[in-house]
Short mmCIF file of C-alpha atoms in Angstrom, two decimals:
data_model
loop_
_atom_site.label_atom_id
_atom_site.label_comp_id
_atom_site.label_asym_id
_atom_site.label_seq_id
_atom_site.Cartn_x
_atom_site.Cartn_y
_atom_site.Cartn_z
CA MET G 1 107.17 0.29 143.11
CA ASN G 2 103.76 -0.91 143.93
CA LEU G 3 100.97 -2.42 140.99
CA ILE G 4 98.56 0.30 141.10
CA ASP G 5 101.33 3.23 140.97
CA LEU G 6 102.88 1.45 138.37
CA LEU G 7 99.68 1.61 136.13
CA GLY G 8 99.40 5.13 137.30
CA LYS G 9 103.00 5.89 135.57
CA THR G 10 102.63 4.08 132.39
CA ALA G 11 99.79 4.06 129.89
CA SER G 12 100.97 1.53 128.27
CA PRO G 13 99.31 -2.41 129.41
CA ILE G 14 102.17 -3.65 131.84
CA LEU G 15 103.18 -7.46 131.85
CA SER G 16 104.15 -9.67 134.67
CA PHE G 17 105.13 -13.37 134.77
CA GLU G 18 103.99 -15.89 137.68
CA PHE G 19 106.43 -18.39 139.27
CA PHE G 20 106.21 -21.08 141.79
CA PRO G 21 108.78 -22.42 144.26
CA PRO G 22 111.07 -24.94 142.51
CA GLY G 23 110.83 -28.19 144.25
CA ASP G 24 114.54 -29.58 144.30
CA ASP G 25 117.77 -28.33 142.88
CA LYS G 26 117.47 -29.65 139.83
CA ALA G 27 114.09 -27.82 139.44
CA SER G 28 116.03 -24.68 141.12
CA GLU G 29 118.49 -25.03 138.85
CA LYS G 30 116.06 -24.50 135.48
CA LEU G 31 113.93 -21.94 136.77
CA ASP G 32 117.53 -20.46 137.47
CA GLY G 33 117.72 -20.42 133.58
CA VAL G 34 113.94 -19.89 133.22
CA VAL G 35 113.91 -16.50 134.91
CA ASP G 36 117.41 -15.09 133.07
CA GLU G 37 115.52 -15.40 129.92
CA LEU G 38 112.31 -13.96 130.69
CA ALA G 39 114.29 -11.30 132.59
CA LEU G 40 115.39 -10.11 129.22
CA LEU G 41 111.76 -9.39 128.31
CA GLY G 42 111.76 -6.76 131.43
CA PRO G 43 108.45 -7.61 132.84
CA ASP G 44 106.78 -4.52 134.85
CA LEU G 45 106.35 -7.41 137.86
CA VAL G 46 106.90 -11.04 138.77
CA SER G 47 104.45 -13.13 141.09
CA VAL G 48 105.87 -15.48 143.61
CA THR G 49 103.29 -18.31 144.38
CA PHE G 50 102.69 -19.59 147.84
CA GLY G 51 101.76 -23.13 148.62
CA ALA G 52 98.89 -24.33 150.12
CA GLY G 53 98.36 -24.22 153.95
CA GLY G 54 101.92 -22.64 153.87
CA SER G 55 103.26 -25.54 152.51
CA THR G 56 105.47 -23.56 150.25
CA ARG G 57 106.38 -20.91 153.08
CA THR G 58 109.66 -21.47 153.08
CA GLY G 59 110.53 -21.50 149.32
CA SER G 60 108.26 -18.74 148.46
CA PHE G 61 110.33 -16.69 150.56
CA GLN G 62 113.12 -17.85 149.20
CA LEU G 63 112.61 -17.08 145.36
CA ALA G 64 111.07 -13.83 146.17
CA GLU G 65 114.28 -12.61 147.55
CA LYS G 66 116.09 -14.38 145.02
CA LEU G 67 114.06 -12.35 142.42
CA LYS G 68 114.58 -9.08 144.46
CA ASN G 69 117.43 -8.69 145.58
CA ASP G 70 119.57 -11.00 142.81
CA LYS G 71 117.59 -10.35 139.80
CA GLY G 72 116.30 -7.16 140.58
CA LEU G 73 112.72 -7.78 140.02
CA ASN G 74 109.85 -6.03 141.11
CA VAL G 75 107.99 -8.83 142.75
CA VAL G 76 104.40 -8.75 143.77
CA ALA G 77 103.82 -12.19 146.68
CA TYR G 78 101.22 -13.93 146.46
CA PHE G 79 99.33 -14.78 149.76
CA ALA G 80 97.49 -17.99 150.69
CA GLY G 81 96.02 -17.23 154.05
CA TYR G 82 93.63 -20.86 154.04
CA GLY G 83 93.77 -22.74 157.53
CA LEU G 84 96.60 -20.32 159.31
CA GLY G 85 95.64 -18.13 162.33
CA PRO G 86 96.82 -15.22 163.04
CA ASP G 87 99.98 -15.45 164.12
CA ASP G 88 101.08 -17.15 161.47
CA ILE G 89 100.01 -15.14 159.30
CA THR G 90 101.11 -12.39 160.72
CA SER G 91 104.67 -13.92 160.75
CA VAL G 92 104.53 -14.38 156.99
CA LEU G 93 103.28 -10.66 155.82
CA ASP G 94 105.97 -9.72 158.61
CA ARG G 95 108.57 -11.52 156.20
CA TYR G 96 107.55 -10.06 153.17
CA ALA G 97 107.48 -6.27 154.34
CA GLY G 98 111.28 -7.47 155.83
CA LEU G 99 112.05 -7.85 151.99
CA GLY G 100 110.36 -4.61 150.98
CA ILE G 101 107.69 -6.37 149.28
CA GLU G 102 105.28 -3.93 148.23
CA THR G 103 101.99 -5.74 146.52
CA LEU G 104 100.44 -8.83 147.54
CA PHE G 105 98.08 -10.38 145.72
CA VAL G 106 95.54 -12.65 148.31
CA VAL G 107 93.57 -15.77 148.12
CA ARG G 108 92.13 -17.78 150.09
CA GLY G 109 94.11 -20.77 148.83
CA ASP G 110 93.29 -24.55 148.17
CA LYS G 111 93.36 -26.70 151.10
CA PRO G 112 96.63 -28.27 150.90
CA ARG G 113 96.57 -32.19 149.43
CA ASN G 114 100.12 -33.44 150.71
CA LEU G 115 99.96 -32.17 154.13
CA GLU G 116 99.49 -35.11 155.94
CA GLY G 117 97.95 -34.37 159.44
CA PHE G 118 96.93 -30.66 158.14
CA VAL G 119 94.22 -28.93 160.67
CA PRO G 120 93.43 -25.70 160.09
CA HIS G 121 93.51 -23.07 162.83
CA PRO G 122 90.73 -22.13 164.42
CA ASP G 123 90.81 -18.74 163.70
CA SER G 124 91.87 -18.78 160.32
CA PHE G 125 90.12 -17.30 157.46
CA ASN G 126 87.17 -19.01 155.19
CA HIS G 127 87.66 -16.61 152.58
CA ALA G 128 90.02 -14.07 150.92
CA THR G 129 87.44 -10.78 152.01
CA GLY G 130 88.33 -12.01 155.85
CA LEU G 131 92.49 -12.12 154.88
CA ILE G 132 92.29 -8.51 153.08
CA ASP G 133 90.27 -7.10 155.65
CA PHE G 134 92.50 -8.49 158.14
CA ILE G 135 95.79 -7.62 156.57
CA LYS G 136 94.49 -3.56 155.53
CA PRO G 137 95.12 -2.41 158.57
CA ARG G 138 97.69 -3.73 159.53
CA TYR G 139 100.07 -3.71 156.62
CA ASP G 140 101.18 -1.28 153.83
CA PHE G 141 100.76 -3.55 150.96
CA CYS G 142 98.75 -2.56 148.02
CA LEU G 143 96.83 -5.26 147.86
CA GLY G 144 95.00 -6.89 145.14
CA GLY G 145 92.33 -10.10 144.81
CA ALA G 146 91.49 -12.96 142.40
CA GLY G 147 88.59 -13.12 140.05
CA TYR G 148 86.64 -15.92 137.96
CA PRO G 149 85.45 -15.07 135.26
CA GLU G 150 84.40 -18.68 135.07
CA GLY G 151 82.85 -18.40 138.49
CA HIS G 152 85.14 -20.50 141.29
CA PRO G 153 84.64 -23.47 141.49
CA GLU G 154 83.44 -23.46 144.82
CA ALA G 155 81.21 -20.85 144.20
CA VAL G 156 77.25 -21.16 144.05
CA SER G 157 76.82 -19.14 141.16
CA ARG G 158 78.72 -16.89 138.74
CA GLU G 159 76.98 -14.18 139.92
CA LYS G 160 76.99 -15.05 143.56
CA ASP G 161 81.17 -15.34 142.94
CA PHE G 162 81.05 -11.69 141.41
CA GLU G 163 79.73 -10.34 144.53
CA TYR G 164 82.36 -11.36 145.94
CA VAL G 165 84.89 -9.72 143.74
CA ARG G 166 83.10 -6.59 144.52
CA LEU G 167 83.49 -7.09 148.14
CA LYS G 168 86.88 -7.66 147.69
CA VAL G 169 87.20 -4.67 146.48
CA ASP G 170 85.42 -2.47 149.34
CA THR G 171 87.55 -4.85 152.06
CA GLY G 172 90.79 -2.84 150.09
CA ALA G 173 91.36 -5.32 147.43
CA ARG G 174 93.04 -1.91 144.94
CA PHE G 175 93.76 -4.56 141.54
CA ILE G 176 91.53 -7.32 140.40
CA ILE G 177 93.76 -10.45 138.69
CA ALA G 178 91.47 -12.57 136.82
CA GLN G 179 91.52 -16.84 136.51
CA TYR G 180 92.54 -17.47 132.73
CA CYS G 181 89.79 -18.93 130.58
CA TYR G 182 90.42 -19.79 126.87
CA ASP G 183 87.20 -17.21 125.55
CA ASN G 184 87.45 -13.60 125.58
CA SER G 185 83.99 -13.25 125.68
CA VAL G 186 83.95 -14.84 129.19
CA PHE G 187 86.19 -12.75 130.47
CA PHE G 188 84.81 -9.73 128.57
CA ASP G 189 81.44 -10.20 130.50
CA PHE G 190 82.96 -10.64 133.76
CA VAL G 191 84.60 -7.51 133.68
CA GLU G 192 80.94 -5.87 132.77
CA ARG G 193 79.23 -7.47 134.72
CA VAL G 194 81.22 -6.82 138.00
CA ARG G 195 81.77 -2.87 136.55
CA SER G 196 78.16 -2.57 136.73
CA MET G 197 78.11 -3.53 140.36
CA GLY G 198 80.61 -0.68 141.16
CA VAL G 199 83.64 -2.21 140.96
CA THR G 200 86.96 0.54 139.47
CA ALA G 201 89.66 -1.20 140.77
CA PRO G 202 92.15 -2.50 137.71
CA ILE G 203 91.16 -5.82 136.41
CA ILE G 204 94.16 -7.89 134.74
CA PRO G 205 93.47 -10.82 132.66
CA GLY G 206 95.60 -14.21 133.62
CA ILE G 207 97.21 -16.03 130.55
CA MET G 208 97.80 -19.54 130.29
CA PRO G 209 99.28 -21.14 127.25
CA ILE G 210 98.64 -24.52 126.24
CA TYR G 211 101.94 -25.86 126.85
CA GLY G 212 100.58 -29.39 126.27
CA ILE G 213 97.40 -31.17 126.26
CA LYS G 214 97.65 -33.26 129.50
CA LEU G 215 99.07 -30.50 131.14
CA MET G 216 96.13 -28.24 129.59
CA GLU G 217 93.51 -30.64 130.78
CA GLY G 218 95.08 -31.23 134.89
CA LEU G 219 95.06 -27.45 134.76
CA ALA G 220 91.48 -26.51 133.25
CA LYS G 221 90.18 -29.45 135.78
CA VAL G 222 91.80 -28.08 138.97
CA CYS G 223 90.73 -24.15 138.39
CA GLY G 224 87.59 -24.93 136.70
CA ALA G 225 88.36 -23.47 133.13
CA THR G 226 86.26 -24.63 130.70
CA ILE G 227 87.89 -26.28 127.78
CA PRO G 228 85.96 -25.05 124.72
CA GLU G 229 84.89 -27.58 122.13
CA SER G 230 86.24 -25.33 118.99
CA LEU G 231 89.39 -25.50 121.35
CA ARG G 232 89.28 -29.33 121.28
CA SER G 233 88.72 -29.56 117.67
CA GLU G 234 91.32 -27.75 116.51
CA LEU G 235 93.79 -29.42 119.31
CA ALA G 236 92.78 -32.71 117.83
CA ALA G 237 93.17 -31.96 114.20
CA LEU G 238 97.11 -31.96 115.14
CA PRO G 239 99.29 -34.54 115.22
CA GLN G 240 99.11 -36.44 118.54
CA ASP G 241 102.74 -37.79 118.73
CA ASP G 242 104.17 -34.23 117.87
CA PRO G 243 104.39 -31.67 121.74
CA LYS G 244 106.18 -29.05 119.38
CA ALA G 245 103.14 -28.83 117.61
CA VAL G 246 100.83 -28.66 120.57
CA SER G 247 103.17 -25.77 121.54
CA LEU G 248 103.62 -24.18 118.10
CA PHE G 249 99.82 -23.87 118.41
CA GLY G 250 99.47 -22.95 121.72
CA ILE G 251 101.91 -19.98 120.98
CA ASP G 252 99.33 -18.87 118.42
CA PHE G 253 96.51 -19.38 120.32
CA ALA G 254 97.45 -17.32 123.24
CA THR G 255 99.20 -14.55 120.90
CA GLU G 256 95.77 -14.24 119.27
CA GLN G 257 93.88 -14.32 122.98
CA CYS G 258 95.94 -11.67 124.14
CA ARG G 259 95.57 -9.39 120.51
CA GLU G 260 92.38 -9.15 121.21
CA LEU G 261 92.38 -8.02 125.18
CA LEU G 262 94.99 -5.54 124.31
CA LYS G 263 92.34 -4.12 121.59
CA HIS G 264 90.20 -3.89 124.41
CA GLY G 265 92.01 -1.76 126.69
CA VAL G 266 93.12 -4.35 129.41
CA PRO G 267 95.59 -2.75 132.13
CA GLY G 268 98.04 -5.43 131.51
CA LEU G 269 98.76 -9.59 131.00
CA HIS G 270 99.30 -11.76 133.90
CA PHE G 271 101.12 -14.61 132.55
CA TYR G 272 100.68 -18.30 134.41
CA THR G 273 104.29 -19.32 133.19
CA MET G 274 104.72 -22.58 134.57
CA ASP G 275 108.31 -21.61 134.95
CA ARG G 276 108.87 -22.86 131.56
CA SER G 277 110.57 -19.86 129.16
CA LYS G 278 109.94 -20.56 125.37
CA SER G 279 106.39 -19.71 124.65
CA ILE G 280 106.22 -16.63 126.41
CA ILE G 281 109.21 -15.59 124.78
CA GLU G 282 107.21 -15.59 121.44
CA ILE G 283 103.94 -14.50 122.30
CA VAL G 284 105.61 -11.47 124.25
CA THR G 285 107.73 -11.12 121.18
CA ARG G 286 105.56 -11.09 118.91
CA LEU G 287 102.88 -8.83 120.46
CA ARG G 288 105.79 -6.49 120.59
CA LYS G 289 106.30 -6.60 116.94
CA GLU G 290 103.02 -5.15 116.83
CA GLY G 291 102.97 -2.72 118.83
CA LEU G 292 100.41 -3.95 121.22
CA LEU G 293 102.89 -4.19 123.90
CA LYS G 294 105.95 -1.77 124.75
CA GLY G 295 109.45 -3.31 125.09
#
């Protein structure tokens, strides 16, 4: 079932988890355990990322197939088309269609960092809107696009970036998954602003629990996410040589964030798992005990 049909079928917020393809056999074995643990939570959807420039193409296909056919999960496939020409794009999408994937989350994607000698195809698309426009008349996927409450790191301004959200929806995106942020007021402002532009598509917030300080800092830098000073102060007050204390704080912080989002009526929560399970299990369990999530 595609994401939009799923939202129409239930009045409850949906639950989704993001996974990325493992880089080696050891990581693959670990991910198998993580998926089995998180599958017990009964997510409505799970998503599989797609590396810059198609760098994880094979791994993305393999993971999507495993999650769908072996684990029986409803899979959303990411498609990051940066640098790929029409033939490559069609090849990837044909493969996903052949797997029975119904929902496609379309992003431009980052420029590859570790692909030596990578040269973008001259007919590649520079924006997600171009990709959506290419895909929509050729395939039956339910298409989604990304939203950036704080503005995309490469955007001229937040206002201009919000206009691109409207353009994605006008072009064919039927839902928006928002990049994570640590201040819910930023997300609420984002939703209000794009709604004022005429965007009526469901907007699902992304949730990035704090798994560790170093990882938090690195991800925030890459994603352009702001770490509020109040959050930095709370983290600084924790024992700096105690990763468990940071993890527990991260669980508390994300639970409170999700609690507020759900009380404001968001249609779902999309967790960036970083291929980990412990924090997600605890957060979802708490929210369900409070009756804020079904299950």
